[in-house]
Amino acid sequence: MNSAPNPFKLLRLLNKQQWLFFLVGFLGWTWDAFDFFTVSLTTTQLSEAFGHPVSDITWGITLVLMFRSVGSVLFGIAADRYGRKWPYVVNMVLFIVLELATGFCQTYQQFLAVRALYGVAMGGLYGNAAATALEDCPPAARGIISGMLQQGYAFGYLLATVFARALVGTTKYTWRPLYWFGAGPPVLLIIFRLCLPETKAFIERSEIRQATGNLTSTFLAEGRVALKRHWLLLIYLVLLMAGFNFMSHGSQDLYPTMLQNQYGFSANMVTITQVVANLGAMTGGTVIGYSSQIFGRRFSIIFISIIGGALLYPYTFVGSNSVIAAAFFEQFCVQGAWGVIPIHLMELSPGSFRTFVVGTSYQLGNLVSSASSTIESTIGERFPLSPLVAGKKTTPRYNYGLVICIFMGCVYAYVIALTILGPENLGHKFDVAYDHDMAEAAGEETVNTVLHRDGHLHHDHDSSDDGMEKAHAIAADRV
């Protein structure tokens, strides 16, 4: 257990550029979540527009999750090779084009095709956002900044909920304005990112690659070293992220449908419940992210997952307005565990491939969990309730709450078990001087020469180590 510093003092450790890096990563991740949840929040309207049941419409969610792993590989490698800036910009351009295209879809087949392409674009952002926000972050502040970064997801869900209530069904275009609106903010994010440089961590690695005389060859050598040394860890991270993605999508994607269909909540009450739940998520991610710096990454995940499991019954079986409290605390737990993930993945990932490993493990986990909403909706339809009759219209009802509760109980057990068995690297230094993989791929002499020549004062701000000690850290560790 580490000491518990004042969180406000931790936030003051970041300089202006580090805050801007955090903000551009946070906002990009926010809009990634906003665009994803537009489908979850309009399943009923999409079902009516395309003439397919909700279980078919949720394939639009499933396809996005499946194809995000393709984007994470493509954009992750590009970001680790060419820098964080331009892959981020390309991501945002694709967001604009494909979100507009979704709003203009006329058939179910067009909708599925566009959402599949959207999955590729969305998949490339998470690793880049995490690397941009956390690479240059002072070590002592990583936990709380990680928690704040991850809550871009909850904040995006919150914004999607609010704008869905404002834009869906309020014009003759029904659900389409929500998607058209989603194409706007990425324009501002492109401008924002273009105004910022590359992170210092990436610049250091780029200088060493250039010093070898063959940048591409060195990059490929780094990849071979990382695969040879860390292949088992990469498999573990994918399995861990599968559990976490089952946790988030299993608790969230079908929840608005459950409230409306099973418990008869009005559109306003669904919105209020979702807003409160996401406020809980944002609070939980920040608090547990901060706590992980004190109690450790794994302990924090295990503890909050146990609490989340205990809250599943009220979260899914309370049919009155009191469920709002349960929704707040359940999402506090779900996103509390997630608040640890960005920095946990960063600290475990090979230095030369942080964007690729963080993004791809996350998105391959998404791929494994991609059928969450389809599984829940399909199984839920096997537990029919008495239909809702309003005039001449009869609406079938299903016991989605039972399915979500059992599903999430299994997911929590899986996450707890896998976290207990897994590694932790709290406080790992991101400086290239401490990267054994880079030393093997480029040569210790090249690494030390570049660090001494440029007089790097590394961004980890570790005052206990001087520049000479950092430059020789790898050799000293090996001895």
Short mmCIF file of C-alpha atoms in Angstrom, two decimals:
data_model
loop_
_atom_site.label_atom_id
_atom_site.label_comp_id
_atom_site.label_asym_id
_atom_site.label_seq_id
_atom_site.Cartn_x
_atom_site.Cartn_y
_atom_site.Cartn_z
CA MET A 1 0.00 0.00 0.00
CA ASN A 2 1.33 3.41 -0.97
CA SER A 3 0.72 6.78 0.66
CA ALA A 4 -2.46 8.68 -0.19
CA PRO A 5 -1.46 12.09 -1.58
CA ASN A 6 -3.86 14.99 -1.99
CA PRO A 7 -5.54 14.41 -5.40
CA PHE A 8 -5.60 18.12 -6.16
CA LYS A 9 -1.85 18.32 -5.66
CA LEU A 10 -1.48 15.41 -8.07
CA LEU A 11 -3.45 17.26 -10.73
CA ARG A 12 -1.21 20.29 -10.31
CA LEU A 13 1.80 18.16 -11.27
CA LEU A 14 0.73 18.28 -14.92
CA ASN A 15 2.03 21.17 -17.00
CA LYS A 16 0.02 22.94 -19.72
CA GLN A 17 1.10 20.64 -22.55
CA GLN A 18 0.36 17.52 -20.51
CA TRP A 19 -3.14 18.82 -19.77
CA LEU A 20 -3.70 19.52 -23.48
CA PHE A 21 -2.56 16.00 -24.34
CA PHE A 22 -4.99 14.65 -21.75
CA LEU A 23 -7.82 16.80 -23.04
CA VAL A 24 -7.43 15.83 -26.70
CA GLY A 25 -7.28 12.16 -25.71
CA PHE A 26 -10.29 12.50 -23.39
CA LEU A 27 -12.44 14.31 -25.97
CA GLY A 28 -11.56 11.85 -28.71
CA TRP A 29 -12.51 8.93 -26.47
CA THR A 30 -15.69 10.79 -25.47
CA TRP A 31 -16.83 11.11 -29.06
CA ASP A 32 -15.89 7.51 -29.81
CA ALA A 33 -18.35 6.49 -27.06
CA PHE A 34 -20.99 9.00 -28.20
CA ASP A 35 -21.00 7.58 -31.72
CA PHE A 36 -21.09 3.99 -30.47
CA PHE A 37 -24.07 4.51 -28.18
CA THR A 38 -26.18 6.26 -30.80
CA VAL A 39 -27.29 2.81 -31.97
CA SER A 40 -27.96 1.50 -28.45
CA LEU A 41 -30.20 4.49 -27.76
CA THR A 42 -32.18 4.25 -31.01
CA THR A 43 -32.76 0.49 -31.36
CA THR A 44 -36.55 0.90 -31.18
CA GLN A 45 -36.63 3.63 -33.84
CA LEU A 46 -34.20 1.75 -36.09
CA SER A 47 -36.31 -1.39 -35.71
CA GLU A 48 -39.38 0.48 -36.92
CA ALA A 49 -37.53 2.26 -39.74
CA PHE A 50 -35.92 -0.87 -41.22
CA GLY A 51 -38.67 -3.36 -40.41
CA HIS A 52 -36.50 -5.68 -38.32
CA PRO A 53 -36.77 -6.78 -34.67
CA VAL A 54 -34.50 -5.26 -32.03
CA SER A 55 -32.39 -8.43 -31.95
CA ASP A 56 -31.53 -7.81 -35.63
CA ILE A 57 -30.76 -4.13 -35.04
CA THR A 58 -28.30 -5.04 -32.28
CA TRP A 59 -26.16 -6.62 -35.00
CA GLY A 60 -25.29 -3.01 -35.80
CA ILE A 61 -23.67 -2.91 -32.35
CA THR A 62 -22.09 -6.35 -32.75
CA LEU A 63 -20.51 -5.53 -36.13
CA VAL A 64 -18.94 -2.35 -34.75
CA LEU A 65 -17.39 -4.32 -31.90
CA MET A 66 -16.16 -7.03 -34.26
CA PHE A 67 -14.49 -4.69 -36.76
CA ARG A 68 -12.92 -2.42 -34.17
CA SER A 69 -10.08 -4.92 -33.79
CA VAL A 70 -9.17 -4.33 -37.44
CA GLY A 71 -8.90 -0.59 -36.81
CA SER A 72 -6.85 -1.09 -33.65
CA VAL A 73 -4.24 -3.09 -35.55
CA LEU A 74 -4.02 -0.67 -38.50
CA PHE A 75 -4.07 2.57 -36.55
CA GLY A 76 -2.08 1.17 -33.61
CA ILE A 77 0.87 0.18 -35.80
CA ALA A 78 0.63 3.50 -37.66
CA ALA A 79 0.66 5.49 -34.38
CA ASP A 80 3.65 3.57 -32.99
CA ARG A 81 5.56 3.95 -36.26
CA TYR A 82 4.64 7.44 -37.49
CA GLY A 83 3.40 9.23 -34.37
CA ARG A 84 0.18 9.86 -32.48
CA LYS A 85 -1.00 12.96 -34.34
CA TRP A 86 -1.88 11.92 -37.90
CA PRO A 87 -3.59 8.60 -37.11
CA TYR A 88 -5.79 10.56 -34.69
CA VAL A 89 -6.67 13.06 -37.41
CA VAL A 90 -7.51 10.31 -39.91
CA ASN A 91 -9.70 8.65 -37.28
CA MET A 92 -11.71 11.84 -36.89
CA VAL A 93 -12.12 12.31 -40.65
CA LEU A 94 -13.55 8.80 -40.88
CA PHE A 95 -15.86 9.53 -37.95
CA ILE A 96 -17.32 12.46 -39.86
CA VAL A 97 -17.86 10.59 -43.14
CA LEU A 98 -19.31 7.41 -41.66
CA GLU A 99 -21.54 9.04 -39.07
CA LEU A 100 -23.12 11.14 -41.83
CA ALA A 101 -23.49 8.00 -43.93
CA THR A 102 -25.31 6.22 -41.09
CA GLY A 103 -27.83 9.04 -40.96
CA PHE A 104 -28.58 8.63 -44.66
CA CYS A 105 -29.03 4.83 -44.67
CA GLN A 106 -32.26 3.71 -46.28
CA THR A 107 -32.11 -0.08 -45.82
CA TYR A 108 -31.08 -2.51 -43.12
CA GLN A 109 -28.26 -3.84 -45.29
CA GLN A 110 -26.85 -0.34 -45.82
CA PHE A 111 -27.04 0.27 -42.08
CA LEU A 112 -25.05 -2.88 -41.27
CA ALA A 113 -22.42 -2.14 -43.94
CA VAL A 114 -21.82 1.42 -42.73
CA ARG A 115 -21.65 0.39 -39.09
CA ALA A 116 -19.09 -2.30 -39.94
CA LEU A 117 -16.88 0.32 -41.60
CA TYR A 118 -17.47 2.60 -38.64
CA GLY A 119 -16.12 -0.13 -36.39
CA VAL A 120 -12.77 0.02 -38.22
CA ALA A 121 -12.56 3.77 -37.64
CA MET A 122 -13.60 3.58 -34.00
CA GLY A 123 -11.17 0.77 -33.26
CA GLY A 124 -8.14 2.91 -33.98
CA LEU A 125 -8.78 5.57 -31.38
CA TYR A 126 -8.56 4.04 -27.90
CA GLY A 127 -4.88 3.10 -27.89
CA ASN A 128 -3.93 6.44 -29.40
CA ALA A 129 -6.02 8.38 -26.88
CA ALA A 130 -4.49 6.47 -23.95
CA ALA A 131 -0.93 6.91 -25.21
CA THR A 132 -1.43 10.61 -25.92
CA ALA A 133 -2.97 11.31 -22.52
CA LEU A 134 -0.73 9.15 -20.32
CA GLU A 135 2.72 8.81 -21.92
CA ASP A 136 4.01 12.16 -20.66
CA CYS A 137 1.96 12.15 -17.45
CA PRO A 138 3.91 12.42 -14.14
CA PRO A 139 3.99 8.94 -12.53
CA ALA A 140 2.36 10.01 -9.27
CA ALA A 141 -0.68 11.37 -11.14
CA ARG A 142 -1.18 8.41 -13.47
CA GLY A 143 -3.90 6.69 -11.44
CA ILE A 144 -6.24 9.64 -11.19
CA ILE A 145 -5.55 10.77 -14.77
CA SER A 146 -6.25 7.22 -15.98
CA GLY A 147 -9.58 7.23 -14.17
CA MET A 148 -10.48 10.62 -15.60
CA LEU A 149 -9.48 9.56 -19.11
CA GLN A 150 -11.57 6.41 -19.04
CA GLN A 151 -14.61 8.44 -18.05
CA GLY A 152 -14.62 9.94 -21.50
CA TYR A 153 -16.55 6.74 -22.26
CA ALA A 154 -19.19 7.48 -19.63
CA PHE A 155 -19.25 11.15 -20.57
CA GLY A 156 -19.83 10.19 -24.20
CA TYR A 157 -22.69 7.91 -23.14
CA LEU A 158 -24.11 10.76 -21.06
CA LEU A 159 -23.95 13.16 -24.01
CA ALA A 160 -25.48 10.57 -26.33
CA THR A 161 -28.36 10.05 -23.88
CA VAL A 162 -29.06 13.77 -23.61
CA PHE A 163 -28.83 14.50 -27.33
CA ALA A 164 -30.87 11.40 -28.19
CA ARG A 165 -33.66 12.77 -26.03
CA ALA A 166 -33.33 16.18 -27.71
CA LEU A 167 -32.98 15.06 -31.32
CA VAL A 168 -34.66 11.65 -31.73
CA GLY A 169 -38.34 11.79 -32.57
CA THR A 170 -38.53 15.57 -32.39
CA THR A 171 -38.51 16.13 -36.17
CA LYS A 172 -39.89 14.34 -39.22
CA TYR A 173 -36.47 12.69 -39.67
CA THR A 174 -36.97 10.71 -36.40
CA TRP A 175 -33.61 9.08 -35.47
CA ARG A 176 -31.42 10.52 -38.25
CA PRO A 177 -30.56 13.97 -36.75
CA LEU A 178 -28.67 12.30 -33.89
CA TYR A 179 -26.22 10.75 -36.37
CA TRP A 180 -25.88 13.92 -38.42
CA PHE A 181 -25.11 15.88 -35.27
CA GLY A 182 -22.47 13.28 -34.33
CA ALA A 183 -20.45 14.23 -37.41
CA GLY A 184 -19.90 17.82 -36.23
CA PRO A 185 -17.60 17.85 -33.16
CA PRO A 186 -14.83 15.74 -34.78
CA VAL A 187 -14.08 18.76 -36.99
CA LEU A 188 -13.10 20.71 -33.87
CA LEU A 189 -11.04 17.81 -32.55
CA ILE A 190 -9.06 17.66 -35.79
CA ILE A 191 -8.14 21.33 -35.40
CA PHE A 192 -7.26 20.80 -31.74
CA ARG A 193 -4.93 17.86 -32.45
CA LEU A 194 -3.20 19.65 -35.32
CA CYS A 195 -2.21 22.41 -32.90
CA LEU A 196 -0.34 19.98 -30.60
CA PRO A 197 3.06 18.30 -31.12
CA GLU A 198 3.95 14.65 -30.69
CA THR A 199 4.42 13.34 -27.14
CA LYS A 200 7.93 13.48 -25.71
CA ALA A 201 7.88 9.72 -25.22
CA PHE A 202 7.33 9.11 -28.92
CA ILE A 203 9.92 11.72 -29.93
CA GLU A 204 12.56 9.95 -27.82
CA ARG A 205 11.87 6.62 -29.52
CA SER A 206 11.81 8.20 -32.95
CA GLU A 207 15.23 9.78 -32.37
CA ILE A 208 16.74 6.44 -31.39
CA ARG A 209 15.25 4.72 -34.45
CA GLN A 210 16.68 7.43 -36.69
CA ALA A 211 20.09 7.11 -35.02
CA THR A 212 20.31 3.47 -36.11
CA GLY A 213 20.29 4.61 -39.76
CA ASN A 214 17.28 2.47 -40.70
CA LEU A 215 14.11 3.59 -38.96
CA THR A 216 11.78 0.97 -40.46
CA SER A 217 14.17 -1.89 -39.85
CA THR A 218 14.57 -0.88 -36.20
CA PHE A 219 10.81 -0.60 -35.77
CA LEU A 220 10.36 -4.13 -37.15
CA ALA A 221 13.15 -5.38 -34.87
CA GLU A 222 11.32 -3.89 -31.92
CA GLY A 223 8.22 -5.78 -32.99
CA ARG A 224 10.08 -9.10 -33.12
CA VAL A 225 11.59 -8.51 -29.68
CA ALA A 226 8.22 -7.52 -28.19
CA LEU A 227 6.50 -10.59 -29.64
CA LYS A 228 9.26 -12.92 -28.45
CA ARG A 229 9.27 -11.55 -24.93
CA HIS A 230 5.64 -10.66 -24.33
CA TRP A 231 3.43 -13.03 -26.37
CA LEU A 232 1.94 -14.65 -23.25
CA LEU A 233 1.22 -11.24 -21.74
CA LEU A 234 -0.56 -10.16 -24.92
CA ILE A 235 -2.86 -13.18 -24.74
CA TYR A 236 -3.59 -12.41 -21.09
CA LEU A 237 -4.46 -8.79 -21.87
CA VAL A 238 -6.91 -9.84 -24.60
CA LEU A 239 -8.63 -12.26 -22.19
CA LEU A 240 -8.76 -9.57 -19.51
CA MET A 241 -10.21 -7.03 -21.91
CA ALA A 242 -12.81 -9.53 -23.08
CA GLY A 243 -14.07 -9.71 -19.50
CA PHE A 244 -14.06 -5.94 -19.09
CA ASN A 245 -15.92 -5.40 -22.34
CA PHE A 246 -18.51 -8.02 -21.41
CA MET A 247 -18.84 -6.07 -18.15
CA SER A 248 -19.50 -2.69 -19.75
CA HIS A 249 -21.60 -3.78 -22.73
CA GLY A 250 -23.46 -6.40 -20.74
CA SER A 251 -24.55 -3.85 -18.15
CA GLN A 252 -25.25 -0.93 -20.50
CA ASP A 253 -26.19 -1.76 -24.08
CA LEU A 254 -29.60 -3.32 -23.45
CA TYR A 255 -30.36 -1.47 -20.22
CA PRO A 256 -32.45 1.35 -21.81
CA THR A 257 -34.47 -1.30 -23.66
CA MET A 258 -35.03 -3.17 -20.37
CA LEU A 259 -36.26 -0.03 -18.62
CA GLN A 260 -38.63 0.89 -21.42
CA ASN A 261 -39.85 -2.54 -22.47
CA GLN A 262 -39.92 -4.52 -19.22
CA TYR A 263 -40.71 -1.82 -16.68
CA GLY A 264 -42.61 0.67 -18.84
CA PHE A 265 -40.37 3.67 -18.17
CA SER A 266 -41.18 6.76 -20.19
CA ALA A 267 -38.58 8.25 -22.50
CA ASN A 268 -37.94 10.98 -19.92
CA MET A 269 -37.41 8.48 -17.10
CA VAL A 270 -35.07 6.39 -19.22
CA THR A 271 -33.05 9.53 -19.93
CA ILE A 272 -32.92 10.53 -16.26
CA THR A 273 -31.88 7.05 -15.19
CA GLN A 274 -29.15 6.91 -17.82
CA VAL A 275 -27.85 10.35 -16.91
CA VAL A 276 -27.65 9.45 -13.22
CA ALA A 277 -25.98 6.12 -14.06
CA ASN A 278 -23.34 7.87 -16.09
CA LEU A 279 -22.71 10.40 -13.35
CA GLY A 280 -22.05 7.40 -11.14
CA ALA A 281 -19.74 5.96 -13.78
CA MET A 282 -17.74 9.16 -14.07
CA THR A 283 -17.42 9.41 -10.30
CA GLY A 284 -16.43 5.76 -9.92
CA GLY A 285 -13.78 5.82 -12.63
CA THR A 286 -12.05 8.83 -11.12
CA VAL A 287 -12.24 7.61 -7.50
CA ILE A 288 -11.10 4.04 -8.20
CA GLY A 289 -8.45 5.20 -10.67
CA TYR A 290 -7.02 7.43 -7.94
CA SER A 291 -7.33 4.64 -5.37
CA SER A 292 -5.38 2.23 -7.60
CA GLN A 293 -2.30 4.41 -7.13
CA ILE A 294 -2.60 3.71 -3.39
CA PHE A 295 -3.89 0.11 -3.16
CA GLY A 296 -2.59 -1.22 -6.46
CA ARG A 297 -4.23 -1.87 -9.83
CA ARG A 298 -5.34 -5.45 -9.26
CA PHE A 299 -6.70 -5.02 -5.73
CA SER A 300 -8.76 -2.02 -6.83
CA ILE A 301 -10.30 -3.96 -9.73
CA ILE A 302 -11.12 -7.00 -7.57
CA PHE A 303 -12.62 -4.98 -4.71
CA ILE A 304 -14.93 -2.87 -6.85
CA SER A 305 -16.00 -5.88 -8.94
CA ILE A 306 -17.19 -7.67 -5.79
CA ILE A 307 -19.25 -4.62 -4.82
CA GLY A 308 -20.67 -4.42 -8.36
CA GLY A 309 -21.74 -8.05 -8.25
CA ALA A 310 -23.58 -7.46 -4.96
CA LEU A 311 -25.57 -4.61 -6.57
CA LEU A 312 -26.81 -6.58 -9.59
CA TYR A 313 -30.15 -7.56 -8.07
CA PRO A 314 -31.46 -4.03 -7.42
CA TYR A 315 -29.93 -2.89 -10.73
CA THR A 316 -32.04 -5.31 -12.74
CA PHE A 317 -35.06 -6.27 -10.59
CA VAL A 318 -36.25 -2.95 -9.17
CA GLY A 319 -38.98 -1.67 -11.49
CA SER A 320 -39.76 1.63 -9.77
CA ASN A 321 -38.01 4.98 -9.92
CA SER A 322 -35.81 3.76 -7.04
CA VAL A 323 -33.74 1.89 -9.61
CA ILE A 324 -32.01 5.21 -10.28
CA ALA A 325 -29.94 4.79 -7.10
CA ALA A 326 -28.99 1.24 -8.07
CA ALA A 327 -28.02 2.43 -11.56
CA PHE A 328 -25.76 5.12 -10.09
CA PHE A 329 -23.84 2.72 -7.85
CA GLU A 330 -23.71 -0.18 -10.33
CA GLN A 331 -22.13 2.03 -12.97
CA PHE A 332 -19.88 3.50 -10.27
CA CYS A 333 -18.53 -0.04 -9.89
CA VAL A 334 -18.38 -0.97 -13.59
CA GLN A 335 -16.58 2.18 -14.65
CA GLY A 336 -14.65 2.26 -11.39
CA ALA A 337 -12.96 -0.97 -12.45
CA TRP A 338 -12.52 0.45 -15.95
CA GLY A 339 -10.88 3.58 -14.54
CA VAL A 340 -7.82 1.50 -13.67
CA ILE A 341 -7.54 -0.04 -17.15
CA PRO A 342 -5.83 2.67 -19.27
CA ILE A 343 -2.81 2.98 -16.99
CA HIS A 344 -2.81 -0.74 -16.11
CA LEU A 345 -2.51 -1.60 -19.81
CA MET A 346 0.06 1.14 -20.42
CA GLU A 347 2.26 -0.11 -17.57
CA LEU A 348 2.09 -3.71 -18.78
CA SER A 349 2.60 -2.97 -22.50
CA PRO A 350 5.95 -3.11 -24.35
CA GLY A 351 7.19 0.47 -24.69
CA SER A 352 7.67 0.50 -28.45
CA PHE A 353 4.13 -0.74 -29.12
CA ARG A 354 2.02 0.89 -26.45
CA THR A 355 -0.62 2.21 -28.83
CA PHE A 356 -0.85 -1.10 -30.67
CA VAL A 357 -0.95 -3.29 -27.54
CA VAL A 358 -3.33 -1.10 -25.54
CA GLY A 359 -5.65 -0.56 -28.49
CA THR A 360 -5.53 -4.09 -29.90
CA SER A 361 -5.94 -5.90 -26.58
CA TYR A 362 -8.90 -3.65 -25.84
CA GLN A 363 -10.46 -4.14 -29.27
CA LEU A 364 -9.81 -7.89 -29.47
CA GLY A 365 -11.54 -8.06 -26.10
CA ASN A 366 -14.34 -6.14 -27.76
CA LEU A 367 -14.37 -8.70 -30.56
CA VAL A 368 -14.74 -11.56 -28.09
CA SER A 369 -17.55 -9.70 -26.30
CA SER A 370 -19.12 -8.28 -29.46
CA ALA A 371 -22.27 -10.36 -29.24
CA SER A 372 -23.15 -9.18 -25.70
CA SER A 373 -26.27 -7.23 -26.60
CA THR A 374 -27.36 -9.78 -29.21
CA ILE A 375 -26.96 -12.63 -26.70
CA GLU A 376 -28.90 -10.76 -24.03
CA SER A 377 -31.72 -9.67 -26.34
CA THR A 378 -32.03 -13.10 -27.98
CA ILE A 379 -32.10 -14.98 -24.66
CA GLY A 380 -34.38 -12.34 -23.17
CA GLU A 381 -36.96 -12.98 -25.89
CA ARG A 382 -37.20 -16.56 -24.59
CA PHE A 383 -38.63 -15.19 -21.34
CA PRO A 384 -41.78 -13.36 -22.46
CA LEU A 385 -43.88 -11.30 -20.08
CA SER A 386 -47.48 -10.18 -20.49
CA PRO A 387 -47.65 -7.81 -23.49
CA LEU A 388 -48.27 -4.09 -23.16
CA VAL A 389 -51.58 -3.09 -24.75
CA ALA A 390 -52.12 0.55 -25.64
CA GLY A 391 -55.28 1.02 -27.72
CA LYS A 392 -54.96 -1.16 -30.80
CA LYS A 393 -51.19 -1.52 -30.42
CA THR A 394 -49.78 -4.55 -28.61
CA THR A 395 -46.11 -4.46 -27.64
CA PRO A 396 -44.40 -7.73 -26.59
CA ARG A 397 -42.46 -7.57 -23.30
CA TYR A 398 -39.49 -9.65 -22.19
CA ASN A 399 -37.65 -10.35 -18.94
CA TYR A 400 -34.40 -8.68 -19.95
CA GLY A 401 -33.55 -7.93 -16.30
CA LEU A 402 -33.19 -11.61 -15.40
CA VAL A 403 -30.84 -12.21 -18.31
CA ILE A 404 -28.68 -9.14 -17.60
CA CYS A 405 -28.37 -10.11 -13.92
CA ILE A 406 -27.22 -13.70 -14.58
CA PHE A 407 -24.97 -12.63 -17.45
CA MET A 408 -23.24 -9.94 -15.39
CA GLY A 409 -22.79 -12.25 -12.40
CA CYS A 410 -20.79 -14.62 -14.58
CA VAL A 411 -18.77 -11.75 -16.04
CA TYR A 412 -17.81 -10.36 -12.63
CA ALA A 413 -16.64 -13.80 -11.48
CA TYR A 414 -14.50 -14.16 -14.61
CA VAL A 415 -12.90 -10.71 -14.23
CA ILE A 416 -12.10 -11.27 -10.56
CA ALA A 417 -10.49 -14.65 -11.24
CA LEU A 418 -8.42 -13.41 -14.17
CA THR A 419 -7.26 -10.31 -12.29
CA ILE A 420 -6.10 -12.43 -9.35
CA LEU A 421 -4.03 -14.59 -11.71
CA GLY A 422 -2.55 -11.69 -13.69
CA PRO A 423 0.52 -9.42 -13.32
CA GLU A 424 0.84 -5.81 -12.20
CA ASN A 425 3.51 -3.23 -12.97
CA LEU A 426 2.54 -0.26 -10.81
CA GLY A 427 4.95 2.65 -11.24
CA HIS A 428 6.60 1.31 -14.39
CA LYS A 429 8.73 4.01 -16.03
CA PHE A 430 7.86 4.97 -19.62
CA ASP A 431 11.27 6.52 -20.37
CA VAL A 432 13.08 4.86 -23.25
CA ALA A 433 16.14 4.54 -20.98
CA TYR A 434 14.31 1.85 -19.03
CA ASP A 435 13.06 -0.05 -22.09
CA HIS A 436 14.92 -3.36 -22.43
CA ASP A 437 13.14 -4.12 -25.71
CA MET A 438 14.44 -0.95 -27.34
CA ALA A 439 17.95 -1.68 -26.06
CA GLU A 440 17.91 -5.12 -27.66
CA ALA A 441 16.41 -3.92 -30.96
CA ALA A 442 18.50 -0.75 -31.43
CA GLY A 443 21.48 -1.56 -29.25
CA GLU A 444 22.33 -0.22 -25.78
CA GLU A 445 25.13 1.89 -27.20
CA THR A 446 22.76 3.66 -29.60
CA VAL A 447 20.21 4.30 -26.86
CA ASN A 448 22.80 5.72 -24.46
CA THR A 449 24.44 7.83 -27.18
CA VAL A 450 21.16 9.47 -28.17
CA LEU A 451 20.11 10.13 -24.56
CA HIS A 452 23.48 11.68 -23.69
CA ARG A 453 23.71 13.66 -26.91
CA ASP A 454 20.29 15.27 -26.55
CA GLY A 455 20.51 15.66 -22.76
CA HIS A 456 17.00 14.30 -22.23
CA LEU A 457 15.44 15.07 -18.88
CA HIS A 458 12.82 12.39 -19.06
CA HIS A 459 9.18 13.18 -18.76
CA ASP A 460 8.67 10.82 -15.81
CA HIS A 461 10.10 13.64 -13.58
CA ASP A 462 11.83 11.16 -11.27
CA SER A 463 14.10 13.40 -9.24
CA SER A 464 15.73 10.43 -7.52
CA ASP A 465 17.54 9.41 -10.73
CA ASP A 466 19.90 11.65 -12.60
CA GLY A 467 20.38 11.54 -16.37
CA MET A 468 23.47 9.31 -16.24
CA GLU A 469 21.76 6.72 -14.06
CA LYS A 470 18.77 6.60 -16.40
CA ALA A 471 20.95 6.19 -19.45
CA HIS A 472 22.64 3.14 -17.87
CA ALA A 473 19.52 1.72 -16.18
CA ILE A 474 19.14 -1.20 -18.54
CA ALA A 475 22.73 -2.33 -18.21
CA ALA A 476 22.59 -1.99 -14.44
CA ASP A 477 19.35 -3.99 -14.24
CA ARG A 478 20.89 -6.80 -16.25
CA VAL A 479 23.94 -6.97 -14.03
#
